[in-house]
mmCIF file of C-alpha atoms in Angstrom:
data_model
loop_
_atom_site.group_PDB
_atom_site.id
_atom_site.type_symbol
_atom_site.label_atom_id
_atom_site.label_comp_id
_atom_site.label_asym_id
_atom_site.label_seq_id
_atom_site.Cartn_x
_atom_site.Cartn_y
_atom_site.Cartn_z
ATOM 1 C CA MET A 1 -69.628 35.043 -55.779
ATOM 2 C CA THR A 2 -70.443 35.237 -59.227
ATOM 3 C CA ARG A 3 -69.408 32.560 -61.838
ATOM 4 C CA TYR A 4 -67.792 33.308 -64.521
ATOM 5 C CA LEU A 5 -68.300 31.547 -68.358
ATOM 6 C CA THR A 6 -65.925 30.671 -70.920
ATOM 7 C CA LEU A 7 -66.571 30.315 -74.866
ATOM 8 C CA GLY A 8 -64.679 28.611 -77.400
ATOM 9 C CA LEU A 9 -65.980 28.727 -81.037
ATOM 10 C CA LEU A 10 -65.087 26.396 -83.924
ATOM 11 C CA ALA A 11 -66.583 27.600 -87.335
ATOM 12 C CA GLU A 12 -66.382 27.458 -91.129
ATOM 13 C CA GLY A 13 -65.202 30.812 -92.328
ATOM 14 C CA PRO A 14 -63.771 34.333 -90.854
ATOM 15 C CA GLU A 15 -66.679 35.870 -90.851
ATOM 16 C CA ASP A 16 -68.543 33.358 -89.099
ATOM 17 C CA GLU A 17 -66.333 33.325 -86.714
ATOM 18 C CA ILE A 18 -66.720 37.371 -86.053
ATOM 19 C CA PHE A 19 -70.537 37.472 -86.544
ATOM 20 C CA LEU A 20 -70.981 34.232 -84.196
ATOM 21 C CA SER A 21 -68.597 35.172 -81.569
ATOM 22 C CA THR A 22 -70.191 38.621 -81.153
ATOM 23 C CA LEU A 23 -73.635 37.021 -81.306
ATOM 24 C CA ALA A 24 -72.687 34.253 -78.666
ATOM 25 C CA ILE A 25 -71.993 36.827 -75.928
ATOM 26 C CA ARG A 26 -74.814 38.884 -76.539
ATOM 27 C CA GLN A 27 -77.227 35.909 -76.326
ATOM 28 C CA LEU A 28 -75.492 34.302 -73.592
ATOM 29 C CA THR A 29 -75.560 37.531 -71.600
ATOM 30 C CA ARG A 30 -79.500 37.849 -71.895
ATOM 31 C CA LEU A 31 -79.434 34.383 -70.553
ATOM 32 C CA ALA A 32 -77.517 35.693 -67.870
ATOM 33 C CA ALA A 33 -79.404 38.640 -66.859
ATOM 34 C CA ARG A 34 -82.195 36.232 -66.610
ATOM 35 C CA ALA A 35 -80.760 33.558 -64.208
ATOM 36 C CA PRO A 36 -81.560 32.725 -60.838
ATOM 37 C CA MET A 37 -77.758 32.692 -59.619
ATOM 38 C CA PRO A 38 -75.586 35.585 -61.357
ATOM 39 C CA PHE A 39 -73.133 34.624 -63.775
ATOM 40 C CA ASP A 40 -70.972 36.626 -65.873
ATOM 41 C CA VAL A 41 -69.957 35.918 -69.589
ATOM 42 C CA ALA A 42 -66.545 36.457 -71.127
ATOM 43 C CA ASP A 43 -65.788 39.226 -73.230
ATOM 44 C CA THR A 44 -64.100 37.305 -75.812
ATOM 45 C CA VAL A 45 -64.164 34.316 -77.637
ATOM 46 C CA GLN A 46 -61.355 31.517 -78.035
ATOM 47 C CA ARG A 47 -61.685 31.110 -81.540
ATOM 48 C CA GLY A 48 -59.815 27.876 -82.911
ATOM 49 C CA GLU A 49 -57.388 27.712 -86.126
ATOM 50 C CA ALA A 50 -59.606 24.765 -88.141
ATOM 51 C CA SER A 51 -62.373 25.407 -89.751
ATOM 52 C CA THR A 52 -65.384 23.179 -89.461
ATOM 53 C CA ALA A 53 -65.433 23.043 -93.169
ATOM 54 C CA ARG A 54 -62.104 22.575 -94.722
ATOM 55 C CA THR A 55 -60.155 20.781 -91.381
ATOM 56 C CA ALA A 56 -59.420 17.211 -91.283
ATOM 57 C CA HIS A 57 -61.352 15.628 -88.572
ATOM 58 C CA VAL A 58 -58.539 14.421 -86.635
ATOM 59 C CA ARG A 59 -57.082 17.931 -86.424
ATOM 60 C CA LEU A 60 -60.264 19.384 -85.972
ATOM 61 C CA CYS A 61 -60.948 16.825 -82.890
ATOM 62 C CA GLU A 62 -57.768 17.947 -81.596
ATOM 63 C CA GLU A 63 -58.447 21.952 -81.902
ATOM 64 C CA ALA A 64 -61.967 21.120 -80.100
ATOM 65 C CA GLN A 65 -60.049 19.510 -77.381
ATOM 66 C CA ASP A 66 -57.339 21.898 -76.666
ATOM 67 C CA LEU A 67 -60.149 24.930 -76.468
ATOM 68 C CA ALA A 68 -62.152 22.478 -73.924
ATOM 69 C CA THR A 69 -59.502 22.468 -71.371
ATOM 70 C CA THR A 70 -60.140 26.280 -71.167
ATOM 71 C CA CYS A 71 -63.787 27.103 -72.310
ATOM 72 C CA ASP A 72 -67.036 25.931 -70.450
ATOM 73 C CA LEU A 73 -68.888 26.058 -73.590
ATOM 74 C CA LEU A 74 -67.683 25.013 -77.280
ATOM 75 C CA LEU A 75 -69.360 26.491 -80.003
ATOM 76 C CA VAL A 76 -69.253 24.394 -82.869
ATOM 77 C CA HIS A 77 -70.708 26.029 -86.374
ATOM 78 C CA ASN A 78 -71.391 24.458 -89.516
ATOM 79 C CA ASP A 79 -74.211 24.523 -91.837
ATOM 80 C CA HIS A 80 -76.842 22.521 -92.086
ATOM 81 C CA ARG A 81 -75.295 20.254 -95.263
ATOM 82 C CA GLU A 82 -72.687 19.744 -92.610
ATOM 83 C CA ARG A 83 -74.532 18.757 -89.268
ATOM 84 C CA GLY A 84 -73.133 15.127 -89.372
ATOM 85 C CA LYS A 85 -70.016 16.386 -88.612
ATOM 86 C CA ILE A 86 -70.911 18.181 -85.491
ATOM 87 C CA ASP A 87 -72.263 14.659 -84.342
ATOM 88 C CA LYS A 88 -68.957 12.731 -85.322
ATOM 89 C CA LEU A 89 -66.957 15.687 -83.748
ATOM 90 C CA ARG A 90 -69.124 15.535 -80.650
ATOM 91 C CA GLN A 91 -68.497 11.580 -80.402
ATOM 92 C CA ASP A 92 -64.684 11.525 -81.329
ATOM 93 C CA ALA A 93 -63.643 14.505 -79.599
ATOM 94 C CA ALA A 94 -66.000 14.136 -76.452
ATOM 95 C CA PRO A 95 -63.666 15.446 -73.677
ATOM 96 C CA PRO A 96 -63.250 14.319 -70.322
ATOM 97 C CA PHE A 97 -63.605 17.646 -68.225
ATOM 98 C CA ASP A 98 -66.511 19.619 -67.593
ATOM 99 C CA CYS A 99 -66.853 21.626 -71.167
ATOM 100 C CA ARG A 100 -69.983 21.365 -73.170
ATOM 101 C CA MET A 101 -70.007 21.185 -77.074
ATOM 102 C CA VAL A 102 -72.815 23.531 -78.441
ATOM 103 C CA ALA A 103 -74.003 23.055 -82.356
ATOM 104 C CA VAL A 104 -74.505 26.285 -83.809
ATOM 105 C CA VAL A 105 -76.094 24.816 -87.439
ATOM 106 C CA PRO A 106 -78.354 27.488 -89.139
ATOM 107 C CA VAL A 107 -81.329 26.232 -91.546
ATOM 108 C CA ARG A 108 -79.271 26.986 -94.496
ATOM 109 C CA GLU A 109 -76.089 29.472 -94.084
ATOM 110 C CA THR A 110 -75.338 32.064 -91.131
ATOM 111 C CA GLU A 111 -76.473 34.732 -93.793
ATOM 112 C CA ALA A 112 -79.834 33.698 -92.873
ATOM 113 C CA TRP A 113 -79.574 35.124 -89.641
ATOM 114 C CA LEU A 114 -77.677 37.886 -90.771
ATOM 115 C CA LEU A 115 -81.298 38.259 -92.977
ATOM 116 C CA ALA A 116 -83.308 38.419 -89.882
ATOM 117 C CA ASP A 117 -83.687 41.477 -89.100
ATOM 118 C CA CYS A 118 -84.761 43.593 -92.417
ATOM 119 C CA GLY A 119 -85.623 47.205 -90.060
ATOM 120 C CA LEU A 120 -81.352 47.128 -89.205
ATOM 121 C CA LEU A 121 -80.512 46.554 -93.267
ATOM 122 C CA ARG A 122 -82.887 48.966 -94.224
ATOM 123 C CA SER A 123 -80.985 51.576 -92.070
ATOM 124 C CA LEU A 124 -77.762 51.075 -93.418
ATOM 125 C CA PRO A 125 -76.005 52.847 -95.790
ATOM 126 C CA GLY A 126 -76.464 52.170 -99.135
ATOM 127 C CA ALA A 127 -79.010 49.248 -98.553
ATOM 128 C CA VAL A 128 -80.568 48.311 -102.065
ATOM 129 C CA THR A 129 -83.936 47.859 -100.018
ATOM 130 C CA SER A 130 -86.127 46.670 -103.700
ATOM 131 C CA ALA A 131 -83.246 43.834 -103.262
ATOM 132 C CA LEU A 132 -85.250 42.466 -100.212
ATOM 133 C CA PRO A 133 -88.088 39.967 -100.839
ATOM 134 C CA TRP A 134 -90.552 41.174 -98.369
ATOM 135 C CA ALA A 135 -92.210 44.991 -97.744
ATOM 136 C CA GLY A 136 -91.912 44.200 -93.906
ATOM 137 C CA GLU A 137 -90.342 42.225 -91.417
ATOM 138 C CA PRO A 138 -90.361 38.522 -92.434
ATOM 139 C CA THR A 139 -91.721 35.634 -90.516
ATOM 140 C CA GLY A 140 -88.681 33.477 -89.651
ATOM 141 C CA ALA A 141 -89.992 30.641 -91.628
ATOM 142 C CA GLN A 142 -89.453 32.981 -94.419
ATOM 143 C CA VAL A 143 -85.881 34.070 -93.865
ATOM 144 C CA GLU A 144 -85.078 30.340 -93.533
ATOM 145 C CA ARG A 145 -86.593 29.633 -96.954
ATOM 146 C CA VAL A 146 -84.373 31.761 -98.527
ATOM 147 C CA PRO A 147 -82.342 29.560 -101.120
ATOM 148 C CA ASP A 148 -79.434 31.851 -101.196
ATOM 149 C CA PRO A 149 -79.156 34.300 -98.029
ATOM 150 C CA LYS A 150 -75.475 34.897 -99.325
ATOM 151 C CA ALA A 151 -76.642 36.170 -102.690
ATOM 152 C CA LEU A 152 -79.285 38.201 -101.229
ATOM 153 C CA LEU A 153 -77.452 39.887 -98.374
ATOM 154 C CA ALA A 154 -74.876 40.887 -100.993
ATOM 155 C CA ALA A 155 -77.616 42.000 -103.504
ATOM 156 C CA VAL A 156 -79.267 44.327 -100.278
ATOM 157 C CA LEU A 157 -75.519 45.512 -98.904
ATOM 158 C CA PRO A 158 -73.431 45.880 -102.116
ATOM 159 C CA GLY A 159 -69.928 46.563 -101.912
ATOM 160 C CA TYR A 160 -69.973 46.247 -97.924
ATOM 161 C CA ASP A 161 -67.051 44.341 -96.737
ATOM 162 C CA THR A 162 -67.865 40.905 -96.026
ATOM 163 C CA ARG A 163 -65.951 40.634 -92.155
ATOM 164 C CA THR A 164 -67.273 44.127 -91.586
ATOM 165 C CA LEU A 165 -70.270 43.526 -92.055
ATOM 166 C CA ALA A 166 -70.765 40.648 -90.107
ATOM 167 C CA GLU A 167 -68.925 42.490 -87.495
ATOM 168 C CA LEU A 168 -71.865 45.457 -87.609
ATOM 169 C CA LEU A 169 -74.632 42.930 -87.755
ATOM 170 C CA GLY A 170 -73.577 41.139 -85.049
ATOM 171 C CA GLN A 171 -73.458 43.570 -82.510
ATOM 172 C CA ARG A 172 -76.859 45.673 -83.672
ATOM 173 C CA VAL A 173 -79.211 42.361 -85.150
ATOM 174 C CA ASP A 174 -82.443 42.341 -82.949
ATOM 175 C CA LEU A 175 -81.826 39.369 -80.834
ATOM 176 C CA ASP A 176 -85.939 38.920 -80.657
ATOM 177 C CA ARG A 177 -85.965 39.238 -84.360
ATOM 178 C CA LEU A 178 -83.494 36.379 -84.664
ATOM 179 C CA HIS A 179 -85.348 34.556 -82.145
ATOM 180 C CA THR A 180 -88.349 34.021 -84.629
ATOM 181 C CA LEU A 181 -86.009 31.603 -86.525
ATOM 182 C CA PRO A 182 -86.562 27.932 -85.887
ATOM 183 C CA GLY A 183 -82.788 27.472 -86.277
ATOM 184 C CA TYR A 184 -81.761 30.188 -83.407
ATOM 185 C CA GLN A 185 -85.045 28.695 -81.221
ATOM 186 C CA ARG A 186 -82.871 25.407 -81.592
ATOM 187 C CA TRP A 187 -79.503 26.816 -80.464
ATOM 188 C CA CYS A 188 -80.866 29.200 -77.714
ATOM 189 C CA ALA A 189 -82.644 25.781 -76.249
ATOM 190 C CA GLU A 190 -79.629 23.847 -76.702
ATOM 191 C CA LEU A 191 -77.662 26.403 -75.158
ATOM 192 C CA THR A 192 -80.165 26.834 -72.246
ATOM 193 C CA ASN A 193 -79.791 22.853 -71.624
ATOM 194 C CA ALA A 194 -76.149 23.327 -71.685
ATOM 195 C CA LEU A 195 -75.944 25.814 -69.275
ATOM 196 C CA LYS A 196 -78.311 24.003 -66.956
ATOM 197 C CA GLU A 197 -75.972 20.798 -67.136
ATOM 198 C CA LEU A 198 -73.135 23.015 -65.828
ATOM 199 C CA HIS A 199 -75.239 24.565 -63.217
ATOM 200 C CA PHE A 200 -74.838 28.299 -64.371
ATOM 201 C CA LEU A 201 -78.810 28.475 -64.626
#
């Protein structure tokens, strides 16, 4: 019988939620396709109402525990400056049930992951390709060294609604390009470990 993997997400902001929800389903579906025993991935992510950047810790713990009652994996997003919040959440909201909390922490900001696929960015209508600091495809380390990924993305794709852009890039960004980023590799490794602990892999 095929197993079914359910997902929850707590993120800093709405654009992060949109991008990471789509991306997580795509990445986990890829992992599922390589699993020794087949499993399906939910086609929707249960999103929490709390913001990992602005919500008080006690309320965030409550939200994490609520999501964990119905999810196999709970993804918790913070930008790199807030990594300690996830460790504290793991400690204080550790659920007594079979759910794994997986950190999603880009080296700087989620927008760095949005910059990983420059071929896709250049193909979008209205793209200002001269704003990109690379002639071709950058290495993952180069992408993660961009000091202000949010500002660079806005310069490359001016006039785009940020939520629309998050959804578009979440659906179309090349996963192999993303996998050149050290932060993304760490996330995939943590996802893989969690799936092994849950006996999906």
